[in-house]
Amino acid sequence: MQFFSEKKIYDFMRMRFAAISLSFILFFGSIYLLWDRGLQYGIDFSGGTLVQLKYENAAPITQIREILENQGTFQNLSVTEFGSNEEVTIRFLGSNDNVSNDIGEHISTLLKDTGKFEVRRADVVGPKVGDELRNKGLMAIAVSLIAILIYIALRFEWRFALAAIISEIHDVVITLGAISLFKIDVNLDTLAAVLTVLGYSLNDTIIIFDRIREGIKTSKKTELAPIINESVSATLSRTVLTSGLTLATVVILYFFGGEMIQGFSLALIVGIIAGTLSSIFVASPTLLWFKFSVLEFRNKEIEKAKRKQDKERNRAMYEKGTV
């Protein structure tokens, strides 16, 4: 299915300065948000408790919140619906010495006058475990970026690799900035969203880079900018279809998937938009700023092809016994 004609060439590189300016604003704005507000770590990373209750009728959230707040032992208390108005999740961060070991039983005792309910889930994460999970999460992102750098450097060329890494960092920082702006709890599901954004953005970037590389080999043009325009235009329908359908799915998840996955969905929405645009307006123009030479690349490819032919010829001669 084609939304855009493959024969029509769109001049994306003419818009690169405006696009990069917008990217700079979003990127450094996100850095400022992360510096000023920081990230709001959830239970997985900071330690704390989550209790999920299922009521026979609609859960009296206001009454539940008032009862627990009056106890004075629940730090950073959060009481929200979970999926339906009969289910509710109770979260509080840190450790509370005044809370009994059986947190489910303790909550049941405190809320016995709010209606008939059952405890569906009671999770407690200690601060030490939370720190360990947070460190491993950061390590996962760092390892992903290093692996991406190595992979693209081996498959393409070092300037392609650096351009891809810059694009990936751009996407991650903007996604984290949105997480900070909307005060989304950073938990394991949020980390999964960030890693998903990394993979999704990389996929888009590699497809465009692969087309650019083929364009360099086959095009008669010697300037990189028109080759990039041709390559991006050729993949534009695929990009719009893939990103559009994925984005539509995530938007549906955001509005109808329940409050528990709204943070995950919102991070993906921002990441998909940022990743799609960065593969066109950040990764590709970066090759221009790295002074990528089309002629130099073609000469290297010719030399590589000659070496390959020489090896094959020598092998054939060896097998025939003429060497």
Coordinates of C-alpha atoms in Angstrom, one line a residue:
M1 CA 0.0 0.0 0.0
Q2 CA 1.5 3.3 -1.1
F3 CA 0.5 6.6 0.5
F4 CA 3.3 8.5 -1.3
S5 CA 4.5 8.0 -4.9
E6 CA 8.0 6.4 -5.0
K7 CA 8.7 8.6 -8.1
K8 CA 8.2 11.8 -6.2
I9 CA 11.2 13.1 -4.3
Y10 CA 10.5 15.2 -1.2
D11 CA 13.2 17.7 -0.2
F12 CA 13.5 16.6 3.4
M13 CA 17.1 18.0 3.7
R14 CA 15.8 21.5 3.0
M15 CA 13.7 21.2 6.2
R16 CA 16.6 19.9 8.3
F17 CA 17.5 23.2 9.9
A18 CA 14.0 23.8 11.2
A19 CA 13.6 20.2 12.3
I20 CA 17.0 20.2 14.1
S21 CA 16.0 23.5 15.8
L22 CA 12.9 21.9 17.1
S23 CA 14.8 18.8 18.2
F24 CA 17.3 21.0 20.1
I25 CA 14.4 22.7 21.9
L26 CA 12.8 19.4 22.9
F27 CA 16.1 17.8 23.7
F28 CA 17.5 20.5 26.0
G29 CA 14.0 21.2 27.4
S30 CA 13.9 17.5 28.4
I31 CA 17.3 17.8 30.0
Y32 CA 16.2 20.8 31.9
L33 CA 13.1 18.9 33.1
L34 CA 15.2 16.0 34.2
W35 CA 17.6 18.3 36.0
D36 CA 14.9 20.4 37.6
R37 CA 12.2 17.9 38.4
G38 CA 14.0 14.6 38.0
L39 CA 12.3 11.3 37.6
Q40 CA 9.5 10.1 39.9
Y41 CA 10.7 6.6 40.8
G42 CA 7.9 4.1 41.5
I43 CA 7.9 1.2 43.8
D44 CA 10.1 -1.0 41.6
F45 CA 13.0 1.4 41.8
S46 CA 12.6 3.2 45.1
G47 CA 11.1 0.5 47.3
G48 CA 7.6 0.5 48.7
T49 CA 4.3 -1.3 48.7
L50 CA 1.4 -2.0 46.3
V51 CA -1.9 -3.5 47.4
Q52 CA -4.7 -4.3 44.9
L53 CA -8.2 -4.7 46.2
K54 CA -11.4 -6.0 44.4
Y55 CA -14.7 -4.7 45.7
E56 CA -18.1 -6.3 45.1
N57 CA -19.4 -2.8 44.2
A58 CA -17.8 0.5 43.2
A59 CA -14.7 1.1 45.3
P60 CA -15.1 4.2 47.6
I61 CA -11.8 5.7 46.7
T62 CA -12.3 8.9 48.6
Q63 CA -13.1 7.1 51.8
I64 CA -10.2 4.7 51.3
R65 CA -7.8 7.6 50.8
E66 CA -9.1 9.5 53.9
I67 CA -8.8 6.4 56.2
L68 CA -5.2 5.6 55.1
E69 CA -4.1 9.3 55.2
N70 CA -5.4 9.6 58.8
Q71 CA -3.2 6.8 59.8
G72 CA -0.1 8.9 59.1
T73 CA 2.1 5.9 58.4
F74 CA 1.8 5.7 54.6
Q75 CA 4.4 7.8 52.8
N76 CA 3.5 9.3 49.4
L77 CA 0.2 7.5 49.4
S78 CA -1.6 7.0 46.1
V79 CA -5.1 5.4 45.7
T80 CA -6.3 4.9 42.1
E81 CA -8.7 2.8 40.1
F82 CA -7.4 -0.3 38.4
G83 CA -9.2 -1.2 35.2
S84 CA -12.7 -0.8 36.6
N85 CA -14.4 1.1 39.4
E86 CA -14.6 -2.1 41.5
E87 CA -10.8 -2.5 41.6
V88 CA -8.4 -0.2 43.3
T89 CA -4.6 0.0 43.8
I90 CA -3.0 1.4 46.9
R91 CA 0.6 2.5 46.6
F92 CA 3.0 4.1 49.1
L93 CA 6.7 4.5 48.9
G94 CA 9.5 3.8 51.4
S95 CA 9.3 1.6 54.4
N96 CA 6.8 2.1 57.2
D97 CA 7.9 0.7 60.5
N98 CA 4.4 1.0 61.9
V99 CA 2.9 -1.3 59.3
S100 CA 2.6 -4.9 60.2
N101 CA 4.5 -7.6 58.3
D102 CA 1.3 -8.9 56.6
I103 CA 0.4 -5.7 54.7
G104 CA -2.7 -7.3 53.1
E105 CA -4.2 -8.2 56.4
H106 CA -3.3 -4.8 57.8
I107 CA -5.0 -3.0 54.9
S108 CA -8.0 -5.2 55.2
T109 CA -8.4 -4.4 58.9
L110 CA -8.1 -0.6 58.3
L111 CA -10.7 -0.7 55.4
K112 CA -13.2 -3.2 56.9
D113 CA -15.9 -0.5 57.0
T114 CA -15.6 0.5 53.4
G115 CA -17.4 -2.5 51.9
K116 CA -16.8 -6.1 51.0
F117 CA -13.6 -6.7 49.2
E118 CA -10.8 -9.1 48.7
V119 CA -7.0 -8.5 48.5
R120 CA -5.9 -9.5 45.0
R121 CA -2.3 -8.6 45.3
A122 CA 0.2 -7.3 47.9
D123 CA 3.7 -6.6 46.8
V124 CA 6.5 -5.2 48.9
V125 CA 9.9 -4.1 47.4
G126 CA 12.7 -3.1 49.8
P127 CA 14.9 -0.1 49.1
K128 CA 17.9 -2.2 48.5
V129 CA 16.1 -4.3 45.9
G130 CA 14.8 -1.1 44.3
D131 CA 18.3 0.4 44.0
E132 CA 19.5 -2.8 42.4
L133 CA 16.6 -2.8 39.9
R134 CA 17.3 0.8 39.0
N135 CA 21.0 0.2 38.5
K136 CA 20.3 -2.8 36.3
G137 CA 17.8 -0.7 34.3
L138 CA 20.3 2.0 33.6
M139 CA 22.8 -0.7 32.7
A140 CA 20.3 -2.2 30.2
I141 CA 20.0 1.1 28.4
A142 CA 23.8 1.7 28.3
V143 CA 24.4 -1.8 27.0
S144 CA 21.8 -1.3 24.4
L145 CA 23.4 1.9 23.1
I146 CA 26.8 0.3 23.0
A147 CA 25.5 -2.8 21.1
I148 CA 23.7 -0.5 18.6
L149 CA 27.0 1.4 18.1
I150 CA 29.0 -1.8 17.4
Y151 CA 26.3 -3.3 15.2
I152 CA 25.8 -0.3 12.9
A153 CA 29.5 0.4 12.7
L154 CA 30.1 -3.2 11.5
R155 CA 27.1 -3.3 9.1
F156 CA 27.5 0.2 7.7
E157 CA 30.2 2.7 8.6
W158 CA 31.4 4.5 11.7
R159 CA 29.6 7.7 10.7
F160 CA 26.4 5.9 10.3
A161 CA 26.9 4.4 13.8
L162 CA 27.5 7.8 15.4
A163 CA 24.5 9.3 13.6
A164 CA 22.3 6.4 14.9
I165 CA 23.6 6.8 18.4
I166 CA 22.9 10.5 18.4
S167 CA 19.4 9.8 17.1
E168 CA 18.8 7.1 19.8
I169 CA 20.0 9.4 22.6
H170 CA 17.8 12.1 21.3
D171 CA 14.8 9.8 21.4
V172 CA 15.5 8.4 24.9
V173 CA 16.1 11.9 26.4
I174 CA 12.9 13.3 24.9
T175 CA 10.9 10.3 26.2
L176 CA 12.4 10.7 29.7
G177 CA 11.6 14.4 29.5
A178 CA 7.9 13.5 28.8
I179 CA 8.0 11.0 31.7
S180 CA 9.3 13.8 34.0
L181 CA 6.9 16.4 32.6
F182 CA 3.8 14.2 33.2
K183 CA 5.1 12.9 36.5
I184 CA 4.9 9.2 35.4
D185 CA 6.1 6.7 37.9
V186 CA 9.3 5.1 36.6
N187 CA 8.9 1.4 37.1
L188 CA 9.9 -1.7 35.2
D189 CA 7.1 -1.2 32.7
T190 CA 8.4 2.3 32.0
L191 CA 11.9 1.0 31.5
A192 CA 10.4 -1.6 29.1
A193 CA 8.8 1.3 27.2
V194 CA 12.1 3.2 26.9
L195 CA 13.9 0.0 25.6
T196 CA 11.0 -0.5 23.1
V197 CA 11.5 3.0 21.9
L198 CA 15.2 2.3 21.4
G199 CA 14.5 -0.8 19.3
Y200 CA 11.7 0.9 17.3
S201 CA 13.7 4.0 16.5
L202 CA 16.7 1.8 15.6
N203 CA 14.6 -0.2 13.2
D204 CA 13.4 2.9 11.4
T205 CA 16.9 4.3 11.2
I206 CA 18.5 1.1 9.8
I207 CA 15.8 0.8 7.1
I208 CA 16.6 4.4 6.0
F209 CA 20.3 3.9 6.3
D210 CA 20.1 0.8 4.3
R211 CA 18.3 2.6 1.5
I212 CA 20.8 5.5 1.7
R213 CA 23.7 3.0 1.3
E214 CA 22.0 1.4 -1.7
G215 CA 21.3 4.8 -3.2
I216 CA 25.0 5.7 -2.8
K217 CA 26.0 2.6 -4.8
T218 CA 23.4 2.9 -7.5
S219 CA 22.7 6.7 -7.9
K220 CA 24.6 8.8 -10.4
K221 CA 24.6 11.7 -8.0
T222 CA 27.7 12.6 -6.1
E223 CA 26.1 14.8 -3.4
L224 CA 24.7 13.1 -0.3
A225 CA 21.7 15.4 0.3
P226 CA 19.8 14.4 -2.8
I227 CA 20.5 10.8 -2.2
I228 CA 19.1 11.1 1.3
N229 CA 16.0 12.8 -0.1
E230 CA 15.5 9.9 -2.6
S231 CA 16.1 7.3 0.0
V232 CA 13.7 8.8 2.6
S233 CA 11.1 9.4 0.0
A234 CA 11.3 5.8 -1.1
T235 CA 10.7 4.5 2.4
L236 CA 8.1 7.2 3.4
S237 CA 5.0 5.1 2.8
R238 CA 6.5 2.2 4.8
T239 CA 7.4 4.6 7.6
V240 CA 4.0 6.3 7.8
L241 CA 2.1 2.9 7.7
T242 CA 4.3 1.3 10.3
S243 CA 4.5 4.2 12.7
G244 CA 0.9 5.2 12.2
L245 CA -0.5 1.8 12.9
T246 CA 1.7 1.3 15.9
L247 CA 0.9 4.7 17.2
A248 CA -2.8 4.1 16.8
T249 CA -2.5 0.9 18.8
V250 CA -0.7 2.6 21.6
V251 CA -3.1 5.5 21.7
I252 CA -6.0 3.0 22.1
L253 CA -4.0 1.3 25.0
Y254 CA -3.6 4.7 26.6
F255 CA -7.3 5.6 26.6
F256 CA -8.8 2.1 27.1
G257 CA -6.1 0.0 28.7
G258 CA -6.6 1.3 32.2
E259 CA -4.7 3.6 34.5
M260 CA -1.9 1.1 35.3
I261 CA -0.5 1.1 31.8
Q262 CA -1.1 4.8 30.9
G263 CA 2.4 5.7 31.8
F264 CA 3.8 2.9 29.7
S265 CA 1.5 3.9 26.8
L266 CA 2.3 7.6 27.0
A267 CA 6.1 6.9 27.0
L268 CA 5.6 4.8 23.9
I269 CA 3.5 7.5 22.2
V270 CA 6.2 10.1 22.7
G271 CA 9.0 7.7 21.8
I272 CA 7.4 6.5 18.6
I273 CA 6.8 10.1 17.4
A274 CA 10.3 11.2 18.4
G275 CA 11.8 8.1 16.9
T276 CA 10.0 8.4 13.6
L277 CA 10.9 12.0 13.1
S278 CA 14.5 11.6 14.3
S279 CA 15.3 8.8 11.8
I280 CA 14.4 11.3 9.1
F281 CA 15.5 14.7 10.5
V282 CA 18.2 13.8 13.0
A283 CA 20.0 10.6 11.9
S284 CA 20.1 11.3 8.2
P285 CA 21.2 15.0 8.3
T286 CA 23.9 14.0 10.8
L287 CA 25.7 12.2 8.0
L288 CA 25.9 15.5 6.2
W289 CA 27.5 17.3 9.2
F290 CA 30.0 14.4 9.6
K291 CA 31.2 15.3 6.0
F292 CA 30.3 11.9 4.6
S293 CA 31.8 11.6 1.2
V294 CA 29.8 9.7 -1.5
L295 CA 32.8 9.3 -3.8
E296 CA 35.1 8.1 -0.9
F297 CA 32.5 5.5 0.1
R298 CA 32.1 4.3 -3.5
N299 CA 35.8 4.0 -3.9
K300 CA 36.0 1.9 -0.7
E301 CA 33.1 -0.3 -1.9
I302 CA 35.0 -0.8 -5.3
E303 CA 38.2 -1.8 -3.5
K304 CA 36.2 -4.1 -1.2
A305 CA 34.6 -5.8 -4.3
K306 CA 38.0 -6.2 -5.9
R307 CA 39.4 -7.8 -2.9
K308 CA 36.5 -10.2 -2.8
Q309 CA 36.9 -11.1 -6.4
D310 CA 40.6 -11.7 -5.9
K311 CA 39.9 -14.0 -3.0
E312 CA 37.3 -15.9 -5.0
R313 CA 39.7 -16.1 -8.0
N314 CA 42.6 -17.4 -5.9
R315 CA 40.4 -19.9 -4.2
A316 CA 39.1 -21.2 -7.6
M317 CA 42.7 -21.4 -8.9
Y318 CA 43.8 -23.3 -5.7
E319 CA 40.9 -25.8 -6.1
K320 CA 41.9 -26.4 -9.7
G321 CA 45.5 -26.9 -8.7
T322 CA 46.8 -24.1 -10.8
V323 CA 48.4 -22.3 -7.9

